[in-house]
mmCIF file of C-alpha atoms in Angstrom:
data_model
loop_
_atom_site.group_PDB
_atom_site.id
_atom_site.type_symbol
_atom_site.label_atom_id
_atom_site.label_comp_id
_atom_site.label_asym_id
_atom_site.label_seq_id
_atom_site.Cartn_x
_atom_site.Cartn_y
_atom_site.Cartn_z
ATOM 1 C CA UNK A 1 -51.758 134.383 81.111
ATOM 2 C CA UNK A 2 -52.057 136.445 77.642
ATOM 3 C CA UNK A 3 -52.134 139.557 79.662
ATOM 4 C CA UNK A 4 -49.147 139.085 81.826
ATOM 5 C CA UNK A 5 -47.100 137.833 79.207
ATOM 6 C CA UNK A 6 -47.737 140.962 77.108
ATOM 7 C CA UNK A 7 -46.950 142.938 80.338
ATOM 8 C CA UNK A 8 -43.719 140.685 80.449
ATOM 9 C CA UNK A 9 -42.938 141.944 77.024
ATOM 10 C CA UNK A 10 -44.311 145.364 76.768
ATOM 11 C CA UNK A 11 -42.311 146.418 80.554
ATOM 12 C CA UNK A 12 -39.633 144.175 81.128
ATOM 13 C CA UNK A 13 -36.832 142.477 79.911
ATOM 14 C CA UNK A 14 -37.841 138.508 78.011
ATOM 15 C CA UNK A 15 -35.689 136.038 76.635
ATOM 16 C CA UNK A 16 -36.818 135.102 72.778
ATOM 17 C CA UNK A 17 -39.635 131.984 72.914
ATOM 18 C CA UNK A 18 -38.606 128.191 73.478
ATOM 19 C CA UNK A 19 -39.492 126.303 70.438
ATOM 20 C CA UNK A 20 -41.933 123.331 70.902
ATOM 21 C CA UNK A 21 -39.036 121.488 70.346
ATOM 22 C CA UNK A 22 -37.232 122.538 73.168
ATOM 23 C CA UNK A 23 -40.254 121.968 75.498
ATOM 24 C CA UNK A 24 -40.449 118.399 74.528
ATOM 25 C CA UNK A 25 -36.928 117.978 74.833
ATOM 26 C CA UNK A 26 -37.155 119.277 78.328
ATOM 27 C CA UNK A 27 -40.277 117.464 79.249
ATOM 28 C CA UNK A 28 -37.934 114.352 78.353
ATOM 29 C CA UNK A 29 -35.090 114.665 79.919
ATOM 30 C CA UNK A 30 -36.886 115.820 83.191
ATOM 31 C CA UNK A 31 -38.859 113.203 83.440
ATOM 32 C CA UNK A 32 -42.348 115.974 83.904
ATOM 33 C CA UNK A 33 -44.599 117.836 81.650
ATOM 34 C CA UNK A 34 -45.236 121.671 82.329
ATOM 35 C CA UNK A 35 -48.126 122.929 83.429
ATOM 36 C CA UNK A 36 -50.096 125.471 81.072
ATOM 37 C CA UNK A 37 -49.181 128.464 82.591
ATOM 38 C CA UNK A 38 -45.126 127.302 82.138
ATOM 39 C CA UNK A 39 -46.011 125.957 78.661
ATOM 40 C CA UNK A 40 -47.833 129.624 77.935
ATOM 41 C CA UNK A 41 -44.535 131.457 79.374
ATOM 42 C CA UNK A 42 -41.944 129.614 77.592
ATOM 43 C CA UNK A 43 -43.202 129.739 74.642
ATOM 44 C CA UNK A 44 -43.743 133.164 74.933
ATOM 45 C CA UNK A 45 -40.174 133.735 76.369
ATOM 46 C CA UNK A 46 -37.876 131.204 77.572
ATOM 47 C CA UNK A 47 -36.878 132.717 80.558
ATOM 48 C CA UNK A 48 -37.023 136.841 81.522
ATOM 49 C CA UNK A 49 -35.638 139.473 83.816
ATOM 50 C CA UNK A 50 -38.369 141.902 85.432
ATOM 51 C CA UNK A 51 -37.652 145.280 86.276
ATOM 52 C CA UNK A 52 -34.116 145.667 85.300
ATOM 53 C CA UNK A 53 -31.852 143.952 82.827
ATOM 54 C CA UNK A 54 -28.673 143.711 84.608
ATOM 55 C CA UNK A 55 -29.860 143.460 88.286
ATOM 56 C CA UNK A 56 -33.284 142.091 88.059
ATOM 57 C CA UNK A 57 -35.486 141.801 91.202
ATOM 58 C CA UNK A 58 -37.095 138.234 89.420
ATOM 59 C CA UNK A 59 -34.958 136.358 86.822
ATOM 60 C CA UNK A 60 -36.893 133.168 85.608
ATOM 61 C CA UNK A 61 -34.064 130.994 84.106
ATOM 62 C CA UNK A 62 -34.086 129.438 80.893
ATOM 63 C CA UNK A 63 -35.539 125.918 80.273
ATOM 64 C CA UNK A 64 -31.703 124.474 79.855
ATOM 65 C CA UNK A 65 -31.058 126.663 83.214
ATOM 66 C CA UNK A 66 -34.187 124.930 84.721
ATOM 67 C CA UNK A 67 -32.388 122.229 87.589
ATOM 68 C CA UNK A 68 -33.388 120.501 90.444
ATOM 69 C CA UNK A 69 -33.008 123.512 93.740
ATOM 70 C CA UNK A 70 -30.645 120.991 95.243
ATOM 71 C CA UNK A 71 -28.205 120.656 92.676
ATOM 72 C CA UNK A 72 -28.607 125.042 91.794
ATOM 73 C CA UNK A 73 -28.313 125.333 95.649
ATOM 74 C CA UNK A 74 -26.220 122.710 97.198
ATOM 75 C CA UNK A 75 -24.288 121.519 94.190
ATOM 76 C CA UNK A 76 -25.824 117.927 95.784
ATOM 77 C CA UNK A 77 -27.959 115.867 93.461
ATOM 78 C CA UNK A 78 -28.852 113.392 97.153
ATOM 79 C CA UNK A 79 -31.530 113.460 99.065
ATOM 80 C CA UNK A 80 -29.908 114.933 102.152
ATOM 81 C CA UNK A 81 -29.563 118.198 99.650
ATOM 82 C CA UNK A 82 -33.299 118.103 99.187
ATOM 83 C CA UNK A 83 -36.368 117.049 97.476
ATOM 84 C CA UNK A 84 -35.676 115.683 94.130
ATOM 85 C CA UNK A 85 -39.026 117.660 93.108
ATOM 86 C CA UNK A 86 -38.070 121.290 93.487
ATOM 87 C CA UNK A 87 -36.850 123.147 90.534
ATOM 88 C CA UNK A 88 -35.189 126.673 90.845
ATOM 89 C CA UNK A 89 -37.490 128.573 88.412
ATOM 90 C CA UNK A 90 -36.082 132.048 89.254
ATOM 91 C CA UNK A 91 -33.173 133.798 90.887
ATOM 92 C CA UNK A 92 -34.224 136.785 93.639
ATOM 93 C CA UNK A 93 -31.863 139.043 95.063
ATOM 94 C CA UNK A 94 -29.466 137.814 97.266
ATOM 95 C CA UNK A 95 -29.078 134.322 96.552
ATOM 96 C CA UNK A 96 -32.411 133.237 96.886
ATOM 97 C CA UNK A 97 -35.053 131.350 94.436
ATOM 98 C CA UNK A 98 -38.498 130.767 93.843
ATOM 99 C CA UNK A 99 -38.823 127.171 93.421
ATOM 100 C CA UNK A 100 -41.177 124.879 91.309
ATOM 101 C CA UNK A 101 -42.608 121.587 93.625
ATOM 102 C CA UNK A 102 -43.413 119.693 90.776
ATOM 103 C CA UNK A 103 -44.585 116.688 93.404
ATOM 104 C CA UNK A 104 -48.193 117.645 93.357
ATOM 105 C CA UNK A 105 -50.807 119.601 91.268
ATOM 106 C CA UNK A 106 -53.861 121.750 92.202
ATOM 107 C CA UNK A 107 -56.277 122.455 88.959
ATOM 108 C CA UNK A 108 -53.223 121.454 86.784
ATOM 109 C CA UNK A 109 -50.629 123.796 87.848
ATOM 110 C CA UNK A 110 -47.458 122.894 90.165
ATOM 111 C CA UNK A 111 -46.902 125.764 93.359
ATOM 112 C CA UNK A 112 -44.130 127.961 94.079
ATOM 113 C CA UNK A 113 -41.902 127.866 96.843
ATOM 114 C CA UNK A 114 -40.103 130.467 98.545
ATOM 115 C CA UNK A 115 -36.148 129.043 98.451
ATOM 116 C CA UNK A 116 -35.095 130.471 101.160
ATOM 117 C CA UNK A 117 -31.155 129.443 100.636
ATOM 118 C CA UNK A 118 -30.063 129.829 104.706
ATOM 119 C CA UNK A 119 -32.586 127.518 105.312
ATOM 120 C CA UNK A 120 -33.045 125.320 102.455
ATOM 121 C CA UNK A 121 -34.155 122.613 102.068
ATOM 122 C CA UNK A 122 -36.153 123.064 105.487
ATOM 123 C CA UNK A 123 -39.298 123.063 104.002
ATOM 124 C CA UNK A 124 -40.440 125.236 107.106
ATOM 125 C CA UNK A 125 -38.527 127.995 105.909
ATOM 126 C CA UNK A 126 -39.321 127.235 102.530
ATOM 127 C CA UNK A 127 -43.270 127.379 102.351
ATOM 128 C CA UNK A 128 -45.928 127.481 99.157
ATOM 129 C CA UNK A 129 -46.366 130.714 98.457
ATOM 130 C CA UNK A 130 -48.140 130.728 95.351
ATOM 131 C CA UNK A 131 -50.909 128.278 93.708
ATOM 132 C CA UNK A 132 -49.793 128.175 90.156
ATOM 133 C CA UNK A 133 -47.200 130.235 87.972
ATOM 134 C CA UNK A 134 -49.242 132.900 87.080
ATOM 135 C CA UNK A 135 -50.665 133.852 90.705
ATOM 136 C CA UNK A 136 -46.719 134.219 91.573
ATOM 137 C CA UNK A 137 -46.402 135.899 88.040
ATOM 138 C CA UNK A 138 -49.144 138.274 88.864
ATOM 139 C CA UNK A 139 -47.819 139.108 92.529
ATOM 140 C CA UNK A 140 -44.138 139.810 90.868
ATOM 141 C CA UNK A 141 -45.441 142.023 87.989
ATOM 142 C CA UNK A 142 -47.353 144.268 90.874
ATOM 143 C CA UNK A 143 -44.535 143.620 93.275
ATOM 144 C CA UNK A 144 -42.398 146.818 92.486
ATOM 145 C CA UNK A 145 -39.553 144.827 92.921
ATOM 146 C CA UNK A 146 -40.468 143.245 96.256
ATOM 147 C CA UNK A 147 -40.848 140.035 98.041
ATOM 148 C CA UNK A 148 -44.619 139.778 97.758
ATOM 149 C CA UNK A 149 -44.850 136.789 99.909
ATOM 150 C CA UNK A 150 -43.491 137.977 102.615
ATOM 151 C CA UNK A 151 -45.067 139.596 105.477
ATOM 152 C CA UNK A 152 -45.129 142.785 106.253
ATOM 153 C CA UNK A 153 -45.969 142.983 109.533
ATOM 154 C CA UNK A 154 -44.312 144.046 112.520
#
C-alpha cells in the first residue's frame, strides 16, 4: 500500500489524513472495523480524486461520506433497496460506484463491487471485481481513467 499511496499523493488529487480518532469514531457508528488496506488509505488521505480535481474518473468519498450503497443510491435504508453490507466507497463517472461488501473477508480485506446504478442492487449486474482495496487501487492508478473491470471484448 506505501507505494500507491505515495502515487495517490505524488499524481493525483488526496484529501488531508483521517485522524485515528475519526477511524474509531467511524468503526463505531458503523458497526465494522476497516480492513488494513482502508485503515492505510485513510490515514493517509481521507478520501481522494484521481486524475482530475474537478471531474475525477475515481472519487473515494470521505469516511463521514462513507454510507450504506442503498441509502447513496436509492435514498432507501430497507432491504428491498439492497444489502445492508455494501458501502459506496467511490463515485465513477456517470452515476455509478464502486462498492465495499463488508459481509465477508478474504486474507483480511473486504471486495469491491462494481455498483452498477441501472441495475443495482441486482447483484448480477453488480459483481466482485476486486479482492481487496488495493488490487482495485492498483487497477485504478494504471487505469488511465477507465473502467478496468470491465471487459473489453467484442
Amino acid at each position: 500500500m506505501k507505494d500507491l499511496l505515495a502515487e495517490v499523493s505524488r499524481l493525483h488529487f488526496p484529501n488531508p489524513p483521517a485522524t485515528p480518532e475519526q477511524i474509531e469514531a467511524f468503526e463505531h457508528s458503523a458497526g465494522w472495523r476497516l480492513d488494513p488496506d482502508l485503515r492505510a488509505f485513510y490515514l493517509h488521505c481521507n478520501g481522494a480524486r484521481l486524475f482530475d480535481r474537478t471531474d475525477p474518473a475515481f472519487a473515494f468519498v470521505p469516511l463521514a461520506e462513507l454510507r450504506r450503497a442503498r441509502i447513496v443510491m436509492r435514498n432507501d435504508d430497507s432491504e428491498d433497496a439492497g444489502p445492508a453490507s455494501w458501502y459506496a466507497l467511490c463515485r465513477v463517472r456517470d452515476s455509478n460506484f464502486i462498492l465495499l461488501d463488508v459481509s465477508e473477508q478474504h486474507d483480511g480485506r473486504y471486495p469491491l463491487r462494481d455498483g452498477y446504478n441501472e441495475a443495482f442492487p441486482d447483484p448480477g449486474y453488480c459483481p466482485k471485481i476486486a479482492k481487496s482495496f488495493r488490487e482495485f487501487l492498483l487497477g485504478a492508478l494504471k487505469s488511465e481513467e477507465r473502467w478496468f473491470w470491465l471487459s473489453t471484448d467484442d
